[in-house]
């Protein structure tokens, strides 16, 4: 069993009722899995995605916002048309960053599962299956390899929405775009109604071409990815046996602070 550990706090999460339960009482028993080298390799994935947002995504969007504002202040009549061009570039850039965030997350998860499969089930030829697995199949493999459902993680709803966004960006209008429209109407641009004398206007179709991805959604997707990997690190730390006294002290604090402490009950439906 791996004895090295990456001890990192869970952030500014506040204590809640779950954190106050006695961890040895019934369903409050902490969930543990068999630690792998993959857990160590993944322990900085949260930092990677957060740096991508802070140092790549947000500066690029700020540059476009500043250019739009500058054009809006220009007295040159032609700049009004150019401003609209840059606004369209901003819309496309936000969508492209949404896709790139989804791509980074999927590659992280797929590589993590492939490494787990090589260690835990070398005879099952799972690596080849993981290379071709879709989102639903990745979730099934996650359960088989880690013993806990992917949708047990609090970040799963946002990650599932991100997957639909990635599919819509890659493939255009289809099932994922329809699901996004149902879940996230805020992703679409809205237009003021036409004057009454022009008659009632039909609602615009919610196509991928009409998406204007809010920057707040990019923040939420990155927070979900980072939260997932921090939860995975927490499970890894709980699964170390025997624990060094410094890790024990750290976990006592983290259990009090965490919003989610995965328990054995979260592993219901565990695959064999």
GROMACS .gro file of C-alpha atoms in nm:
model
  272
    1UNK     CA    1   0.000   0.000   0.000
    2UNK     CA    2   0.128   0.346  -0.085
    3UNK     CA    3   0.262   0.530   0.218
    4UNK     CA    4   0.341   0.871   0.068
    5UNK     CA    5   0.075   1.139   0.104
    6UNK     CA    6  -0.007   1.479  -0.035
    7UNK     CA    7  -0.168   1.652   0.261
    8UNK     CA    8  -0.356   1.962   0.151
    9UNK     CA    9  -0.647   2.138   0.323
   10UNK     CA   10  -0.993   2.133   0.173
   11UNK     CA   11  -1.013   2.512   0.140
   12UNK     CA   12  -1.251   2.747   0.314
   13UNK     CA   13  -1.531   2.489   0.349
   14UNK     CA   14  -1.735   2.541   0.664
   15UNK     CA   15  -1.843   2.270   0.901
   16UNK     CA   16  -2.191   2.131   0.860
   17UNK     CA   17  -2.403   1.861   1.014
   18UNK     CA   18  -2.232   1.585   0.817
   19UNK     CA   19  -1.894   1.687   0.950
   20UNK     CA   20  -2.022   1.665   1.306
   21UNK     CA   21  -2.136   1.303   1.287
   22UNK     CA   22  -1.934   1.038   1.463
   23UNK     CA   23  -1.735   0.880   1.180
   24UNK     CA   24  -1.748   0.538   1.343
   25UNK     CA   25  -2.124   0.531   1.379
   26UNK     CA   26  -2.311   0.322   1.124
   27UNK     CA   27  -2.333   0.490   0.786
   28UNK     CA   28  -2.083   0.752   0.905
   29UNK     CA   29  -1.793   0.512   0.857
   30UNK     CA   30  -1.544   0.688   0.627
   31UNK     CA   31  -1.524   0.545   0.278
   32UNK     CA   32  -1.184   0.407   0.184
   33UNK     CA   33  -1.045   0.268  -0.138
   34UNK     CA   34  -0.726   0.091  -0.238
   35UNK     CA   35  -0.471   0.364  -0.296
   36UNK     CA   36  -0.285   0.376  -0.626
   37UNK     CA   37   0.003   0.564  -0.780
   38UNK     CA   38  -0.268   0.733  -0.985
   39UNK     CA   39  -0.388   0.913  -0.672
   40UNK     CA   40  -0.046   1.070  -0.624
   41UNK     CA   41  -0.023   1.164  -0.991
   42UNK     CA   42  -0.361   1.338  -0.967
   43UNK     CA   43  -0.299   1.530  -0.645
   44UNK     CA   44  -0.220   1.856  -0.830
   45UNK     CA   45  -0.496   1.841  -1.092
   46UNK     CA   46  -0.697   2.093  -0.894
   47UNK     CA   47  -0.412   2.342  -0.911
   48UNK     CA   48  -0.369   2.285  -1.285
   49UNK     CA   49  -0.728   2.371  -1.370
   50UNK     CA   50  -0.741   2.668  -1.134
   51UNK     CA   51  -0.422   2.814  -1.282
   52UNK     CA   52  -0.563   2.764  -1.630
   53UNK     CA   53  -0.863   2.974  -1.535
   54UNK     CA   54  -0.668   3.242  -1.350
   55UNK     CA   55  -0.366   3.277  -1.580
   56UNK     CA   56  -0.509   3.193  -1.924
   57UNK     CA   57  -0.887   3.221  -1.942
   58UNK     CA   58  -0.960   3.530  -1.736
   59UNK     CA   59  -0.674   3.747  -1.874
   60UNK     CA   60  -0.780   3.665  -2.232
   61UNK     CA   61  -1.142   3.756  -2.161
   62UNK     CA   62  -1.036   4.075  -1.981
   63UNK     CA   63  -0.835   4.181  -2.287
   64UNK     CA   64  -1.140   4.142  -2.511
   65UNK     CA   65  -1.363   4.322  -2.260
   66UNK     CA   66  -1.119   4.613  -2.250
   67UNK     CA   67  -1.108   4.631  -2.628
   68UNK     CA   68  -1.488   4.635  -2.648
   69UNK     CA   69  -1.505   4.915  -2.391
   70UNK     CA   70  -1.243   5.116  -2.579
   71UNK     CA   71  -1.429   5.080  -2.907
   72UNK     CA   72  -1.749   5.185  -2.733
   73UNK     CA   73  -1.586   5.512  -2.633
   74UNK     CA   74  -1.450   5.581  -2.980
   75UNK     CA   75  -1.591   5.865  -3.188
   76UNK     CA   76  -1.505   5.685  -3.508
   77UNK     CA   77  -1.832   5.562  -3.662
   78UNK     CA   78  -1.661   5.257  -3.806
   79UNK     CA   79  -1.557   5.142  -3.460
   80UNK     CA   80  -1.920   5.078  -3.370
   81UNK     CA   81  -1.927   4.800  -3.632
   82UNK     CA   82  -1.588   4.670  -3.523
   83UNK     CA   83  -1.707   4.667  -3.163
   84UNK     CA   84  -1.982   4.425  -3.260
   85UNK     CA   85  -1.724   4.203  -3.432
   86UNK     CA   86  -1.514   4.191  -3.115
   87UNK     CA   87  -1.825   4.113  -2.908
   88UNK     CA   88  -1.886   3.811  -3.130
   89UNK     CA   89  -1.524   3.706  -3.083
   90UNK     CA   90  -1.575   3.730  -2.707
   91UNK     CA   91  -1.878   3.503  -2.725
   92UNK     CA   92  -1.689   3.246  -2.931
   93UNK     CA   93  -1.387   3.268  -2.701
   94UNK     CA   94  -1.595   3.193  -2.390
   95UNK     CA   95  -1.743   2.890  -2.564
   96UNK     CA   96  -1.397   2.776  -2.674
   97UNK     CA   97  -1.270   2.806  -2.317
   98UNK     CA   98  -1.569   2.607  -2.193
   99UNK     CA   99  -1.474   2.331  -2.436
  100UNK     CA  100  -1.107   2.344  -2.336
  101UNK     CA  101  -1.195   2.319  -1.966
  102UNK     CA  102  -1.410   2.015  -2.039
  103UNK     CA  103  -1.129   1.862  -2.245
  104UNK     CA  104  -0.873   1.909  -1.967
  105UNK     CA  105  -1.110   1.752  -1.715
  106UNK     CA  106  -1.191   1.453  -1.935
  107UNK     CA  107  -0.825   1.387  -2.010
  108UNK     CA  108  -0.743   1.409  -1.639
  109UNK     CA  109  -1.017   1.163  -1.547
  110UNK     CA  110  -0.944   0.921  -1.831
  111UNK     CA  111  -0.570   0.914  -1.752
  112UNK     CA  112  -0.645   0.863  -1.382
  113UNK     CA  113  -0.871   0.566  -1.451
  114UNK     CA  114  -0.626   0.411  -1.696
  115UNK     CA  115  -0.350   0.427  -1.433
  116UNK     CA  116  -0.583   0.274  -1.173
  117UNK     CA  117  -0.679  -0.003  -1.416
  118UNK     CA  118  -0.315  -0.092  -1.485
  119UNK     CA  119  -0.253  -0.130  -1.110
  120UNK     CA  120  -0.579  -0.285  -0.992
  121UNK     CA  121  -0.702  -0.491  -1.288
  122UNK     CA  122  -0.408  -0.555  -1.521
  123UNK     CA  123  -0.569  -0.873  -1.645
  124UNK     CA  124  -0.899  -0.715  -1.747
  125UNK     CA  125  -0.777  -0.518  -2.053
  126UNK     CA  126  -0.960  -0.213  -1.919
  127UNK     CA  127  -0.708   0.035  -2.059
  128UNK     CA  128  -0.829  -0.019  -2.414
  129UNK     CA  129  -1.191   0.013  -2.303
  130UNK     CA  130  -1.117   0.336  -2.116
  131UNK     CA  131  -0.959   0.491  -2.424
  132UNK     CA  132  -1.291   0.457  -2.610
  133UNK     CA  133  -1.536   0.496  -2.321
  134UNK     CA  134  -1.797   0.770  -2.331
  135UNK     CA  135  -1.905   0.969  -2.026
  136UNK     CA  136  -2.153   0.710  -1.900
  137UNK     CA  137  -1.904   0.428  -1.947
  138UNK     CA  138  -1.633   0.625  -1.766
  139UNK     CA  139  -1.869   0.656  -1.469
  140UNK     CA  140  -1.923   0.280  -1.472
  141UNK     CA  141  -1.549   0.214  -1.483
  142UNK     CA  142  -1.496   0.463  -1.200
  143UNK     CA  143  -1.733   0.261  -0.982
  144UNK     CA  144  -1.561  -0.066  -1.071
  145UNK     CA  145  -1.212   0.068  -1.004
  146UNK     CA  146  -1.267   0.298  -0.706
  147UNK     CA  147  -1.568   0.138  -0.539
  148UNK     CA  148  -1.775   0.455  -0.518
  149UNK     CA  149  -2.024   0.609  -0.758
  150UNK     CA  150  -1.903   0.910  -0.954
  151UNK     CA  151  -2.239   1.076  -0.899
  152UNK     CA  152  -2.187   1.047  -0.522
  153UNK     CA  153  -1.937   1.333  -0.548
  154UNK     CA  154  -2.097   1.675  -0.482
  155UNK     CA  155  -1.933   1.816  -0.794
  156UNK     CA  156  -2.102   1.562  -1.023
  157UNK     CA  157  -2.404   1.775  -1.135
  158UNK     CA  158  -2.174   2.051  -1.260
  159UNK     CA  159  -1.937   1.800  -1.420
  160UNK     CA  160  -2.228   1.631  -1.595
  161UNK     CA  161  -2.347   1.967  -1.728
  162UNK     CA  162  -1.992   2.041  -1.843
  163UNK     CA  163  -1.992   1.712  -2.033
  164UNK     CA  164  -2.311   1.814  -2.216
  165UNK     CA  165  -2.152   2.150  -2.297
  166UNK     CA  166  -1.846   1.978  -2.441
  167UNK     CA  167  -2.064   1.751  -2.654
  168UNK     CA  168  -2.268   2.045  -2.781
  169UNK     CA  169  -1.955   2.244  -2.867
  170UNK     CA  170  -1.807   1.951  -3.058
  171UNK     CA  171  -2.115   1.819  -3.234
  172UNK     CA  172  -2.359   2.110  -3.252
  173UNK     CA  173  -2.732   2.083  -3.200
  174UNK     CA  174  -2.851   1.750  -3.068
  175UNK     CA  175  -2.936   1.567  -2.748
  176UNK     CA  176  -2.675   1.746  -2.534
  177UNK     CA  177  -2.784   2.088  -2.658
  178UNK     CA  178  -3.145   2.004  -2.574
  179UNK     CA  179  -3.044   1.890  -2.226
  180UNK     CA  180  -2.845   2.210  -2.175
  181UNK     CA  181  -3.146   2.418  -2.275
  182UNK     CA  182  -3.354   2.233  -2.017
  183UNK     CA  183  -3.099   2.265  -1.737
  184UNK     CA  184  -2.931   2.596  -1.809
  185UNK     CA  185  -3.147   2.851  -1.991
  186UNK     CA  186  -2.902   3.119  -1.873
  187UNK     CA  187  -2.652   2.997  -2.134
  188UNK     CA  188  -2.853   3.150  -2.416
  189UNK     CA  189  -2.864   3.508  -2.531
  190UNK     CA  190  -3.189   3.692  -2.482
  191UNK     CA  191  -3.323   3.961  -2.710
  192UNK     CA  192  -3.565   4.243  -2.628
  193UNK     CA  193  -3.916   4.197  -2.773
  194UNK     CA  194  -4.003   4.368  -3.099
  195UNK     CA  195  -4.218   4.682  -3.088
  196UNK     CA  196  -4.590   4.603  -3.075
  197UNK     CA  197  -4.656   4.751  -3.418
  198UNK     CA  198  -4.431   4.486  -3.569
  199UNK     CA  199  -4.637   4.208  -3.418
  200UNK     CA  200  -4.546   3.929  -3.181
  201UNK     CA  201  -4.217   3.756  -3.247
  202UNK     CA  202  -4.162   3.384  -3.215
  203UNK     CA  203  -3.909   3.278  -2.950
  204UNK     CA  204  -3.563   3.224  -3.090
  205UNK     CA  205  -3.450   2.860  -3.108
  206UNK     CA  206  -3.198   2.760  -2.841
  207UNK     CA  207  -2.927   2.644  -3.077
  208UNK     CA  208  -2.559   2.606  -2.997
  209UNK     CA  209  -2.488   2.906  -3.219
  210UNK     CA  210  -2.694   3.122  -2.981
  211UNK     CA  211  -2.508   3.027  -2.662
  212UNK     CA  212  -2.339   3.311  -2.475
  213UNK     CA  213  -2.160   3.127  -2.195
  214UNK     CA  214  -2.153   3.335  -1.873
  215UNK     CA  215  -1.810   3.373  -1.716
  216UNK     CA  216  -1.968   3.264  -1.388
  217UNK     CA  217  -2.028   2.923  -1.547
  218UNK     CA  218  -1.658   2.891  -1.631
  219UNK     CA  219  -1.579   2.964  -1.266
  220UNK     CA  220  -1.835   2.704  -1.155
  221UNK     CA  221  -1.699   2.436  -1.388
  222UNK     CA  222  -1.343   2.492  -1.269
  223UNK     CA  223  -1.457   2.487  -0.905
  224UNK     CA  224  -1.634   2.154  -0.966
  225UNK     CA  225  -1.324   1.996  -1.124
  226UNK     CA  226  -1.096   2.124  -0.847
  227UNK     CA  227  -1.347   2.009  -0.584
  228UNK     CA  228  -1.359   1.661  -0.732
  229UNK     CA  229  -0.983   1.617  -0.716
  230UNK     CA  230  -0.968   1.755  -0.361
  231UNK     CA  231  -1.234   1.505  -0.259
  232UNK     CA  232  -1.027   1.229  -0.422
  233UNK     CA  233  -0.720   1.344  -0.228
  234UNK     CA  234  -0.920   1.336   0.093
  235UNK     CA  235  -1.029   0.975   0.025
  236UNK     CA  236  -0.668   0.886  -0.051
  237UNK     CA  237  -0.552   1.033   0.281
  238UNK     CA  238  -0.830   0.851   0.471
  239UNK     CA  239  -0.726   0.526   0.301
  240UNK     CA  240  -0.362   0.534   0.414
  241UNK     CA  241  -0.284   0.273   0.679
  242UNK     CA  242  -0.105   0.314   0.907
  243UNK     CA  243  -0.130   0.692   0.924
  244UNK     CA  244   0.153   0.913   1.043
  245UNK     CA  245   0.056   1.124   1.342
  246UNK     CA  246   0.083   1.443   1.134
  247UNK     CA  247  -0.170   1.302   0.886
  248UNK     CA  248  -0.400   1.202   1.173
  249UNK     CA  249  -0.391   1.560   1.304
  250UNK     CA  250  -0.457   1.697   0.958
  251UNK     CA  251  -0.755   1.467   0.905
  252UNK     CA  252  -0.908   1.560   1.240
  253UNK     CA  253  -0.915   1.922   1.123
  254UNK     CA  254  -1.029   1.840   0.771
  255UNK     CA  255  -1.317   1.622   0.887
  256UNK     CA  256  -1.449   1.916   1.087
  257UNK     CA  257  -1.414   2.158   0.797
  258UNK     CA  258  -1.535   1.950   0.505
  259UNK     CA  259  -1.877   1.996   0.351
  260UNK     CA  260  -1.867   1.635   0.227
  261UNK     CA  261  -1.715   1.337   0.402
  262UNK     CA  262  -1.774   1.030   0.183
  263UNK     CA  263  -1.895   0.734   0.381
  264UNK     CA  264  -1.942   0.365   0.317
  265UNK     CA  265  -2.305   0.442   0.233
  266UNK     CA  266  -2.188   0.644  -0.069
  267UNK     CA  267  -2.043   0.325  -0.215
  268UNK     CA  268  -2.384   0.159  -0.253
  269UNK     CA  269  -2.407  -0.023  -0.581
  270UNK     CA  270  -2.036  -0.101  -0.566
  271UNK     CA  271  -1.919  -0.308  -0.861
  272UNK     CA  272  -1.724  -0.625  -0.817
   0.00000   0.00000   0.00000
